[in-house]
């Protein structure tokens, strides 16, 4: 099972995405976002990116999702919608689950799957340690490169976030 | 809005488009599009009434979907070519998805439904920015990937856009919706020649922006958003009726005016590439556009529309400052003799 752990985690990832895309109340959306964040962290860590996985837990789940949870709790309604409360929501959720199950069976059964790109069955999901990563781990070097070669990206994304805050304040200010 | 915040947000719109136009990495282009989209939302919502909020929401939803499709096309391109540089997109699937995403951003048929509704819901100045500046970024990406665009899809979208832009504008009396349908039709003309000679796309974009700027500024000057209100400009500033006449006929593509230049060049380029039926159809469908421009000129400059005597006086608001109107008017009507200069373009 451990060779196919990435495949299993990715299936849980997609299922939790289906869970919040079927639009229950935001509180329950936040719940599956926690699950998907944790599972995504697992996927990244299997590729050797322990630092990024930690960032997902700390910043995404522990920072952004906590703030999201608090604001949603302040704005919630008396009877929030669950997946089973509304026929539409349950129908969409079951449809998404069904499509994912069919895709998983297709991947498990056939040798090669070619939807937009080809990959050969479940074997492609297993991580082969090809070695030769040198002394330093690649993803730490990537993070370091973000602040040296990729300084422009940092400036642009930092400015986008700042303007995002300005825009949100401007939009919600009203008259 | 606080002037400092407004300036910051406006500059971010400009910065977003600039990042899209000058980046060589696909991810930066996507970031530029998102920055542009994020920053233009409060500009669209300058007045806080339900119409502007609905228009901003519609704009945000369609453009965000287009950005998602663009990101998927970028990732498929990455998977098949292994690199993030802006070149032509080698994989056909990625190329089709990217073309559809950029068509959604431009407002080409079949993704044109948001253009009249969003343009109608916002103020005239915001509509001006929406219909001119926001077209620059997607068109620059289309220019850069033009060698690999699937010709059938692009030409179908272009011809249908010209048809929808002409046909849809026929029943309109609201000026902003007329300008929106005019924008759809002009985008159709621009993308029709994109695969054959992308320089003409840029030429058409340049002249279209000048003419649309002129039209919007004339509308802002006479504070009119409906055909009826525009037909009373003879009362406020009689000179603008002549200017509206000239600019509208230039938008319709009539010969001695500069609006004829892009259409002429495009038809010539298409016939050079041995397609005869297509430019014939495009030229015939441009007549639909010309019809509703002429209806506007008829009611504004050529006749005094029948109305009761107390409606003949237009409410005199304080004169809005309109930037650069005389040069724009000159450029949108008198550029045709400069056509031989196009031979210096690449």
Short mmCIF file of N, CA and C in Angstrom, two decimals, chain A residues 167, chain B residues 34 37-41 44 53-67 105 114 118:
data_model
loop_
_atom_site.label_atom_id
_atom_site.label_comp_id
_atom_site.label_asym_id
_atom_site.label_seq_id
_atom_site.Cartn_x
_atom_site.Cartn_y
_atom_site.Cartn_z
N UNK A 167 -8.75 46.19 -2.14
CA UNK A 167 -9.96 45.98 -2.95
C UNK A 167 -11.10 45.47 -2.07
N UNK B 34 -4.74 37.96 -13.06
CA UNK B 34 -5.48 37.97 -11.81
C UNK B 34 -5.40 39.32 -11.12
N UNK B 37 -7.75 41.64 -12.87
CA UNK B 37 -9.14 41.37 -12.53
C UNK B 37 -9.48 41.87 -11.15
N UNK B 38 -8.58 41.58 -10.19
CA UNK B 38 -8.84 41.95 -8.80
C UNK B 38 -8.96 43.45 -8.66
N UNK B 39 -8.07 44.19 -9.35
CA UNK B 39 -8.04 45.63 -9.13
C UNK B 39 -9.13 46.36 -9.89
N UNK B 40 -9.71 45.71 -10.92
CA UNK B 40 -10.70 46.49 -11.65
C UNK B 40 -12.08 46.37 -11.01
N UNK B 41 -12.25 45.43 -10.06
CA UNK B 41 -13.57 45.27 -9.47
C UNK B 41 -14.05 46.53 -8.74
N UNK B 44 -15.16 49.10 -11.23
CA UNK B 44 -16.47 48.86 -11.81
C UNK B 44 -17.56 49.23 -10.82
N UNK B 53 -23.11 46.33 -8.63
CA UNK B 53 -22.62 45.14 -7.94
C UNK B 53 -22.89 43.89 -8.75
N UNK B 54 -24.07 43.86 -9.37
CA UNK B 54 -24.36 42.69 -10.19
C UNK B 54 -23.41 42.63 -11.39
N UNK B 55 -23.16 43.79 -12.00
CA UNK B 55 -22.27 43.80 -13.16
C UNK B 55 -20.86 43.37 -12.76
N UNK B 56 -20.37 43.87 -11.61
CA UNK B 56 -19.03 43.48 -11.17
C UNK B 56 -18.96 41.99 -10.87
N UNK B 57 -20.02 41.45 -10.27
CA UNK B 57 -20.01 40.02 -9.97
C UNK B 57 -19.98 39.20 -11.25
N UNK B 58 -20.78 39.60 -12.23
CA UNK B 58 -20.78 38.85 -13.50
C UNK B 58 -19.40 38.92 -14.14
N UNK B 59 -18.81 40.10 -14.14
CA UNK B 59 -17.48 40.26 -14.75
C UNK B 59 -16.48 39.37 -14.03
N UNK B 60 -16.52 39.40 -12.68
CA UNK B 60 -15.56 38.62 -11.92
C UNK B 60 -15.72 37.13 -12.20
N UNK B 61 -16.96 36.64 -12.23
CA UNK B 61 -17.16 35.21 -12.43
C UNK B 61 -16.65 34.76 -13.79
N UNK B 62 -17.01 35.51 -14.86
CA UNK B 62 -16.56 35.07 -16.17
C UNK B 62 -15.06 35.15 -16.32
N UNK B 63 -14.46 36.23 -15.83
CA UNK B 63 -13.01 36.37 -16.00
C UNK B 63 -12.26 35.37 -15.13
N UNK B 64 -12.78 35.06 -13.96
CA UNK B 64 -12.10 34.06 -13.12
C UNK B 64 -12.15 32.69 -13.76
N UNK B 65 -13.31 32.36 -14.38
CA UNK B 65 -13.39 31.07 -15.10
C UNK B 65 -12.38 31.04 -16.24
N UNK B 66 -12.28 32.18 -16.96
CA UNK B 66 -11.32 32.23 -18.06
C UNK B 66 -9.90 32.06 -17.54
N UNK B 67 -9.59 32.65 -16.38
CA UNK B 67 -8.24 32.51 -15.82
C UNK B 67 -7.97 31.06 -15.43
N UNK B 105 -12.09 36.02 -22.17
CA UNK B 105 -11.66 37.30 -21.60
C UNK B 105 -12.00 38.45 -22.54
N UNK B 114 -21.56 38.20 -21.39
CA UNK B 114 -21.36 39.10 -20.26
C UNK B 114 -21.13 40.53 -20.71
N UNK B 118 -22.55 43.58 -18.43
CA UNK B 118 -21.60 44.24 -17.55
C UNK B 118 -21.44 45.70 -17.95
#
